[in-house]
Amino acid sequence: MTLHRLFPLRLRQTIAQVRLLHGSGCGHQLEEVAMEPELRKETSVFRTQVNDPACQSERHLGQYYTLPTSHLHTIFPHGLPARYQQQVKTFNEGCVMVRQPALELISYLKAADYSKPAVRYLLYGLKGSGKTMSLCHTIHYCSTQGWLVLHIPDAHLWVKNCKELLPSSYHTSRFDQPIEASNWLRNFRTTNERFLSKIKLRQRYTWTKRESTEKGSPLGELVDMGVSRVKSSSDVVGAVLKELRLQAAETEESEGFRLAVAIDGVNSLWGRTTIKKEDKSPVAPEELTLIHNLRKMIDNNWCGGAVIATLSQTGSLYSPSSAYLPKELLGEEGFDSMDPFIPVPVSNYSEKEFESCYLYYLDRHWLQHPHSESHSPQTCILVWSFLIPYFN
Amino acid sequence: MAAHTLNIYMLSLGRMHCHIYGRNVHKALNRATYATALSTNNSSPNKGFPDRGSRGPIIRRPRREEGEPRKDRMPVDQDWTAVYPTAAPFRPGSVPLPVRMGFPVKRGVPPEKKGNLELIKIPNFLHLTPTAIKKHCEAMKLFCTEWPSALDTNVKCDEHFPIKIECKDYVSAGTSIRNPSARIVNLRVSICPNYDYAMYLLTVLYHESWKTEAWESEKTVADMEEYSWEDSPSQKNALSTLVRMQIAGEVEGDAVRDKLLGRPEVQEYRESVIRLMNEGESESSILQYREAVKKLLKL
């Protein structure tokens, strides 16, 4: 949105008029940054042709790589941040910057031993620093490597604004969320088409007196049932998660697969909800079937995959807006559940990354200023957006 | 009732005539209608109350006349404690002072005390005049003992009672009668000249603190001042992770547990978790935790 304000021609005059959108928490001061001309090299490269995350390395830091369009629709039906989706629509391409946190995560994933219990990774950082985009980059890597990706795009959406809350048929004290569960199953089906026929169920699931899914039937049948029978979709989600957890441990030869559990906003699993029961008492997160089953996935009692999570304060309930460190947002219970995990810090843009971003927008003709070739608009943008990726 | 209907008829007739004859006649007719309207006779006994028709008049008990207010009958040397023996709201008739309170509307004066809600709302100390307090003291003397005659100077008091507790009371105007600063109570101890007494007190306290009361065994994790890693969820998680990471076939037992706990990476992990919990989070403590976990998980 700040970019719209950059459109007026007189950039210098608009400095006084621009106000910060998110004033809290950053604590930076407005100061003139003098950029040396040496940085503005003609040879600064902002794009790379290496589109496979597995082949990217430190050489490609700060450069944009393109997400193939087919991958965009299959891997990310619901995962990308809203603003980024708008950008993809505007530019007709999805370009992701190769940054240090994602590269670090991918290196851990490459080096990990998958016969050992699943390792938990937690991306944390200030608001707008690029946690969700780093997560998406990692998911792209997992997908291209043939992993099964279980992506929950925003766990906060499951603990608030629930239009329909049904008491669970499986467990009397829990509550189902049919709409959220069926939406997620639909997107899961889009992402993991190729696994749906390969994975066979290990046990029989009975839904009602007449309906059941037999042992040995493909996973796709279960997912289709969950999408069509909305009432039992939360239990279907639980069954899917359980099957995947049990079967991920197998080796490659016996048709095993690697499982990546990617959760954005994992701190909502141990926080509070704004959902109320009929007698107006609040519902605890563990009383929701979806959250209960997701918590089981985060435990490291299964092998053959990894849990990659991000913390998110935006969208979280009852947490202060300046909180961003793991223990603050996870709380005691969350920290004890995730422990031991590997925290991966995500920071704001470095100067080089900012330069890259600026050149990319110039290339896409997003920034149109007659003085674009000179340095002063760049200084202004630097000053305004404080190197925060969200504002770029 | 009959007069009523006649009025309506006359009014409507007047209006019809207006239409035919024009404006001048309208005025005359209006006057005519008003004249008839005023002549109704209300025969209810209660003046100012609406006509209740066939239900009958409202009968109220005749109001007795007000007597002279007390303040007019007060002698100068009266016993004020009889007027206000306890805390009571302000009664304008009982307080012989020409008090005014409130906002002076239209550059006037503050309203008088009669019927003044502002004076009734605020707390008053009319029951605590010096005479009243003297009476309280006289009554309390029955329960008090004499001040020890030996403690006649401040120096002697300090010598025998070195610990002093100061409580402060505040009087201020505001929305609340409570003042948060009044909650602070100061305890003063002067060490010298009676150093020996101070040491005696400290020795007693020291020995007392070693005695364990029965209820101290009910201390929970939430009561602990410092985080201890032993028996914490973090230790359990770390141990279970390590056990799962071991080659299958190794039997879990106390010996294995102690061996695992003795490993350097586990100790490093323990240090980092303790630092995180006790010192709070910061970038450096999180990075230290990260390095420790990486070593633990052999990444």
mmCIF file of N, CA and C in Angstrom, chain B residues 79 81-82 130-140:
data_model
loop_
_atom_site.group_PDB
_atom_site.id
_atom_site.type_symbol
_atom_site.label_atom_id
_atom_site.label_comp_id
_atom_site.label_asym_id
_atom_site.label_seq_id
_atom_site.Cartn_x
_atom_site.Cartn_y
_atom_site.Cartn_z
ATOM 1 N N ASP B 79 -24.565 20.559 72.688
ATOM 2 C CA ASP B 79 -23.678 19.402 72.573
ATOM 3 C C ASP B 79 -23.745 18.910 71.127
ATOM 4 N N THR B 81 -22.128 16.592 69.715
ATOM 5 C CA THR B 81 -22.067 15.135 69.534
ATOM 6 C C THR B 81 -23.463 14.510 69.559
ATOM 7 N N ALA B 82 -24.436 15.259 70.061
ATOM 8 C CA ALA B 82 -25.804 14.742 70.017
ATOM 9 C C ALA B 82 -26.420 14.945 68.632
ATOM 10 N N PRO B 130 -13.294 17.947 67.765
ATOM 11 C CA PRO B 130 -12.377 17.678 68.888
ATOM 12 C C PRO B 130 -13.102 17.179 70.139
ATOM 13 N N THR B 131 -14.271 17.724 70.394
ATOM 14 C CA THR B 131 -15.028 17.272 71.569
ATOM 15 C C THR B 131 -15.397 15.803 71.422
ATOM 16 N N ALA B 132 -15.830 15.448 70.219
ATOM 17 C CA ALA B 132 -16.219 14.052 69.990
ATOM 18 C C ALA B 132 -15.032 13.135 70.182
ATOM 19 N N ILE B 133 -13.876 13.563 69.692
ATOM 20 C CA ILE B 133 -12.682 12.710 69.808
ATOM 21 C C ILE B 133 -12.264 12.575 71.256
ATOM 22 N N LYS B 134 -12.408 13.660 72.010
ATOM 23 C CA LYS B 134 -12.069 13.563 73.445
ATOM 24 C C LYS B 134 -12.949 12.522 74.104
ATOM 25 N N LYS B 135 -14.240 12.522 73.726
ATOM 26 C CA LYS B 135 -15.166 11.539 74.308
ATOM 27 C C LYS B 135 -14.739 10.124 73.933
ATOM 28 N N HIS B 136 -14.279 9.953 72.662
ATOM 29 C CA HIS B 136 -13.825 8.624 72.236
ATOM 30 C C HIS B 136 -12.649 8.180 73.084
ATOM 31 N N CYS B 137 -11.710 9.118 73.308
ATOM 32 C CA CYS B 137 -10.511 8.779 74.083
ATOM 33 C C CYS B 137 -10.889 8.391 75.504
ATOM 34 N N GLU B 138 -11.814 9.156 76.092
ATOM 35 C CA GLU B 138 -12.250 8.834 77.443
ATOM 36 C C GLU B 138 -12.813 7.429 77.494
ATOM 37 N N ALA B 139 -13.605 7.086 76.479
ATOM 38 C CA ALA B 139 -14.215 5.749 76.458
ATOM 39 C C ALA B 139 -13.153 4.674 76.293
ATOM 40 N N MET B 140 -12.107 4.966 75.482
ATOM 41 C CA MET B 140 -11.080 3.948 75.224
ATOM 42 C C MET B 140 -10.122 3.780 76.377
#
